[in-house]
PDB file of C-alpha atoms in Angstrom:
ATOM      1  CA  MET A   1       0.000   0.000   0.000  1.00 70.00           C
ATOM      2  CA  VAL A   2       1.235   3.492  -0.842  1.00 78.00           C
ATOM      3  CA  HIS A   3       1.215   5.927   2.081  1.00 87.00           C
ATOM      4  CA  THR A   4       1.135   9.696   1.679  1.00 90.00           C
ATOM      5  CA  CYS A   5       2.150  12.168   4.385  1.00 92.00           C
ATOM      6  CA  VAL A   6      -0.865  14.111   5.707  1.00 92.00           C
ATOM      7  CA  ALA A   7       1.125  17.242   6.659  1.00 91.00           C
ATOM      8  CA  GLU A   8       0.074  20.259   4.664  1.00 87.00           C
ATOM      9  CA  GLY A   9       2.548  21.000   1.887  1.00 86.00           C
ATOM     10  CA  CYS A  10       4.407  17.674   2.268  1.00 89.00           C
ATOM     11  CA  ARG A  11       4.376  15.567  -0.875  1.00 88.00           C
ATOM     12  CA  LYS A  12       6.309  12.548   0.374  1.00 89.00           C
ATOM     13  CA  ARG A  13       4.929   9.135  -0.533  1.00 89.00           C
ATOM     14  CA  LYS A  14       5.914   5.663   0.620  1.00 89.00           C
ATOM     15  CA  ASN A  15       6.958   3.662  -2.404  1.00 83.00           C
ATOM     16  CA  PRO A  16       9.131   0.550  -2.550  1.00 83.00           C
ATOM     17  CA  GLY A  17      12.738   1.626  -2.020  1.00 83.00           C
ATOM     18  CA  THR A  18      11.841   4.962  -0.404  1.00 82.00           C
ATOM     19  CA  PRO A  19      14.094   5.683   2.598  1.00 85.00           C
ATOM     20  CA  GLU A  20      11.340   7.608   4.429  1.00 88.00           C
ATOM     21  CA  SER A  21       9.446   6.001   7.275  1.00 91.00           C
ATOM     22  CA  PHE A  22       5.748   6.690   7.773  1.00 93.00           C
ATOM     23  CA  TYR A  23       4.107   6.689  11.204  1.00 94.00           C
ATOM     24  CA  ARG A  24       0.487   6.180  12.205  1.00 95.00           C
ATOM     25  CA  PHE A  25      -1.154   8.637  14.553  1.00 95.00           C
ATOM     26  CA  PRO A  26      -1.036   7.373  18.149  1.00 94.00           C
ATOM     27  CA  ARG A  27      -4.150   5.739  19.558  1.00 93.00           C
ATOM     28  CA  ASN A  28      -3.775   7.059  23.125  1.00 91.00           C
ATOM     29  CA  GLU A  29      -5.720  10.299  23.387  1.00 88.00           C
ATOM     30  CA  PRO A  30      -3.335  12.810  24.976  1.00 90.00           C
ATOM     31  CA  ARG A  31      -0.540  12.079  22.510  1.00 93.00           C
ATOM     32  CA  ARG A  32      -2.927  11.771  19.541  1.00 93.00           C
ATOM     33  CA  GLY A  33      -4.284  15.246  20.332  1.00 92.00           C
ATOM     34  CA  MET A  34      -0.744  16.669  20.437  1.00 92.00           C
ATOM     35  CA  TRP A  35       0.017  15.178  17.011  1.00 93.00           C
ATOM     36  CA  ILE A  36      -3.213  16.589  15.542  1.00 93.00           C
ATOM     37  CA  ALA A  37      -2.427  20.023  17.003  1.00 90.00           C
ATOM     38  CA  ALA A  38       1.108  19.874  15.569  1.00 89.00           C
ATOM     39  CA  VAL A  39      -0.185  19.175  12.049  1.00 90.00           C
ATOM     40  CA  LYS A  40      -2.391  22.327  12.219  1.00 88.00           C
ATOM     41  CA  ARG A  41      -5.058  21.359   9.706  1.00 88.00           C
ATOM     42  CA  SER A  42      -8.312  23.047  10.684  1.00 87.00           C
ATOM     43  CA  GLY A  43     -11.318  20.760  10.982  1.00 89.00           C
ATOM     44  CA  TRP A  44      -9.280  17.665  10.110  1.00 90.00           C
ATOM     45  CA  GLN A  45      -9.238  14.382  12.017  1.00 93.00           C
ATOM     46  CA  PRO A  46      -6.866  11.507  11.201  1.00 94.00           C
ATOM     47  CA  THR A  47      -8.178   8.143  10.012  1.00 93.00           C
ATOM     48  CA  ASP A  48      -6.581   4.716  10.394  1.00 91.00           C
ATOM     49  CA  CYS A  49      -4.775   5.337   7.092  1.00 91.00           C
ATOM     50  CA  SER A  50      -3.356   8.759   8.073  1.00 93.00           C
ATOM     51  CA  ARG A  51       0.427   8.858   8.299  1.00 93.00           C
ATOM     52  CA  LEU A  52       3.209  11.373   8.952  1.00 94.00           C
ATOM     53  CA  CYS A  53       6.587  10.933   7.311  1.00 92.00           C
ATOM     54  CA  SER A  54       9.870  10.846   9.188  1.00 92.00           C
ATOM     55  CA  GLY A  55      10.740  14.293   7.808  1.00 90.00           C
ATOM     56  CA  HIS A  56       8.535  15.869  10.487  1.00 90.00           C
ATOM     57  CA  PHE A  57      10.659  14.531  13.357  1.00 91.00           C
ATOM     58  CA  ILE A  58      13.943  16.168  14.362  1.00 87.00           C
ATOM     59  CA  SER A  59      15.883  12.890  14.412  1.00 89.00           C
ATOM     60  CA  GLY A  60      14.006  11.421  11.470  1.00 89.00           C
ATOM     61  CA  LYS A  61      12.027   8.957  13.566  1.00 90.00           C
ATOM     62  CA  LYS A  62       9.362   9.133  16.248  1.00 93.00           C
ATOM     63  CA  SER A  63      10.152   8.415  19.866  1.00 92.00           C
ATOM     64  CA  ASP A  64       7.932   6.749  22.451  1.00 92.00           C
ATOM     65  CA  ASN A  65       9.786   8.502  25.270  1.00 90.00           C
ATOM     66  CA  PRO A  66       7.658  11.449  26.520  1.00 89.00           C
ATOM     67  CA  LEU A  67      10.838  13.364  27.410  1.00 87.00           C
ATOM     68  CA  SER A  68      12.087  13.270  23.809  1.00 88.00           C
ATOM     69  CA  PRO A  69      11.399  16.216  21.486  1.00 86.00           C
ATOM     70  CA  ASP A  70      10.443  13.581  18.885  1.00 89.00           C
ATOM     71  CA  TYR A  71       7.523  12.390  21.021  1.00 92.00           C
ATOM     72  CA  VAL A  72       5.436  14.851  18.979  1.00 90.00           C
ATOM     73  CA  PRO A  73       6.310  15.835  15.378  1.00 90.00           C
ATOM     74  CA  SER A  74       7.638  19.379  15.183  1.00 86.00           C
ATOM     75  CA  VAL A  75       9.260  19.969  11.788  1.00 85.00           C
ATOM     76  CA  PHE A  76       6.692  21.768   9.628  1.00 82.00           C
ATOM     77  CA  PRO A  77       6.747  24.749   7.250  1.00 77.00           C
ATOM     78  CA  HIS A  78       4.508  26.728   9.652  1.00 70.00           C
ATOM     79  CA  VAL A  79       7.063  26.466  12.504  1.00 67.00           C
ATOM     80  CA  SER A  80       9.388  29.493  12.724  1.00 68.00           C
ATOM     81  CA  SER A  81      13.172  29.111  12.400  1.00 68.00           C
ATOM     82  CA  PRO A  82      14.035  30.180  15.986  1.00 73.00           C
ATOM     83  CA  LEU A  83      11.637  27.567  17.333  1.00 67.00           C
ATOM     84  CA  LYS A  84      13.149  24.917  15.040  1.00 67.00           C
ATOM     85  CA  ARG A  85      16.639  25.774  16.324  1.00 70.00           C
ATOM     86  CA  LYS A  86      15.410  25.532  19.924  1.00 74.00           C
ATOM     87  CA  ARG A  87      13.865  22.117  19.263  1.00 72.00           C
ATOM     88  CA  HIS A  88      17.095  20.870  17.683  1.00 72.00           C
ATOM     89  CA  GLY A  89      18.952  22.068  20.805  1.00 77.00           C
ATOM     90  CA  ASP A  90      16.392  20.302  22.996  1.00 79.00           C
ATOM     91  CA  PHE A  91      16.949  17.110  21.023  1.00 78.00           C
ATOM     92  CA  GLU A  92      20.732  17.333  21.457  1.00 81.00           C
ATOM     93  CA  LYS A  93      20.288  17.784  25.225  1.00 82.00           C
ATOM     94  CA  PHE A  94      17.919  14.820  25.299  1.00 82.00           C
ATOM     95  CA  GLN A  95      20.481  12.644  23.494  1.00 81.00           C
ATOM     96  CA  GLN A  96      23.199  13.694  25.956  1.00 83.00           C
ATOM     97  CA  ARG A  97      20.940  12.784  28.905  1.00 83.00           C
ATOM     98  CA  GLN A  98      20.202   9.394  27.334  1.00 82.00           C
ATOM     99  CA  LYS A  99      23.941   8.699  26.886  1.00 84.00           C
ATOM    100  CA  MET A 100      24.641   9.689  30.500  1.00 82.00           C
ATOM    101  CA  GLU A 101      21.905   7.376  31.757  1.00 82.00           C
ATOM    102  CA  LYS A 102      23.262   4.481  29.700  1.00 81.00           C
ATOM    103  CA  ARG A 103      26.706   5.002  31.235  1.00 79.00           C
ATOM    104  CA  GLY A 104      25.159   5.156  34.696  1.00 75.00           C
ATOM    105  CA  GLU A 105      25.993   8.813  35.196  1.00 65.00           C
ATOM    106  CA  THR A 106      23.415  11.118  36.690  1.00 59.00           C
ATOM    107  CA  ARG A 107      23.435  14.600  38.050  1.00 56.00           C
ATOM    108  CA  PRO A 108      23.426  14.888  41.855  1.00 52.00           C
ATOM    109  CA  TRP A 109      19.968  14.322  43.322  1.00 49.00           C
ATOM    110  CA  SER A 110      18.434  13.768  39.846  1.00 53.00           C
ATOM    111  CA  HIS A 111      17.198  10.342  40.910  1.00 54.00           C
ATOM    112  CA  LEU A 112      15.067  11.805  43.687  1.00 53.00           C
ATOM    113  CA  HIS A 113      11.481  12.871  43.380  1.00 55.00           C
ATOM    114  CA  PRO A 114      11.031  16.546  44.337  1.00 56.00           C
ATOM    115  CA  ASN A 115       8.623  15.703  47.158  1.00 57.00           C
ATOM    116  CA  GLU A 116      10.697  12.916  48.702  1.00 56.00           C
ATOM    117  CA  PRO A 117      12.600  13.738  51.888  1.00 56.00           C
ATOM    118  CA  VAL A 118      16.347  13.861  51.422  1.00 53.00           C
ATOM    119  CA  SER A 119      18.668  12.516  54.080  1.00 55.00           C
ATOM    120  CA  LEU A 120      21.904  14.466  54.166  1.00 53.00           C
ATOM    121  CA  PRO A 121      25.020  13.734  56.192  1.00 58.00           C
ATOM    122  CA  VAL A 122      25.074  15.524  59.544  1.00 58.00           C
ATOM    123  CA  SER A 123      28.117  17.592  58.521  1.00 60.00           C
ATOM    124  CA  THR A 124      26.241  18.891  55.474  1.00 60.00           C
ATOM    125  CA  VAL A 125      23.166  19.793  57.526  1.00 60.00           C
ATOM    126  CA  GLN A 126      25.356  21.564  60.107  1.00 63.00           C
ATOM    127  CA  GLY A 127      27.108  23.462  57.307  1.00 62.00           C
ATOM    128  CA  TYR A 128      23.780  24.586  55.831  1.00 62.00           C
ATOM    129  CA  TYR A 129      22.548  25.602  59.294  1.00 64.00           C
ATOM    130  CA  LYS A 130      25.679  27.696  59.835  1.00 63.00           C
ATOM    131  CA  ILE A 131      25.269  29.450  56.477  1.00 62.00           C
ATOM    132  CA  LEU A 132      21.581  30.151  57.088  1.00 62.00           C
ATOM    133  CA  THR A 133      22.247  31.420  60.606  1.00 62.00           C
ATOM    134  CA  GLU A 134      24.906  33.799  59.309  1.00 58.00           C
ATOM    135  CA  LEU A 135      22.528  35.056  56.628  1.00 54.00           C
ATOM    136  CA  VAL A 136      19.828  35.718  59.211  1.00 53.00           C
ATOM    137  CA  ILE A 137      22.282  37.613  61.466  1.00 53.00           C
ATOM    138  CA  VAL A 138      23.670  39.659  58.546  1.00 50.00           C
ATOM    139  CA  LYS A 139      20.174  40.735  57.492  1.00 49.00           C
ATOM    140  CA  GLY A 140      19.581  42.024  61.029  1.00 52.00           C
ATOM    141  CA  MET A 141      16.979  39.514  62.099  1.00 51.00           C
ATOM    142  CA  GLU A 142      17.097  38.732  65.795  1.00 52.00           C
ATOM    143  CA  THR A 143      15.447  35.297  65.739  1.00 52.00           C
ATOM    144  CA  PRO A 144      17.902  32.439  65.204  1.00 51.00           C
ATOM    145  CA  LEU A 145      16.758  29.476  63.138  1.00 46.00           C
TER     146      LEU A 145
END
């Protein structure tokens, strides 16, 4: 079956020997809605046969990782150049994070959830207390922490 990209202005077709990949619209609603919004075709809804070509993804292929810029297609003629450059930068940062995670490297505290309590060594807590106490005294507040 021959697939045609549904993006406005895109004339790419899937023929035998074509290097392009074509992707179906996601079935899960939040992501599907983001893809439809990205295509920006007023009053249009995708069918089971609707496809987007790999040219509309920064890396050339879709990603199932919600943190990836390629989770939603973003390369379209209606997207301004500064925004395209920002998205390419976001993709490079995402790739660097993925490489760090594969090597087992993480940034300090990045594995913690923001609402989880953090247990710090006593020396660190005492150091923070000293700094905060000095700040309070310097600002002229009488009440110690």
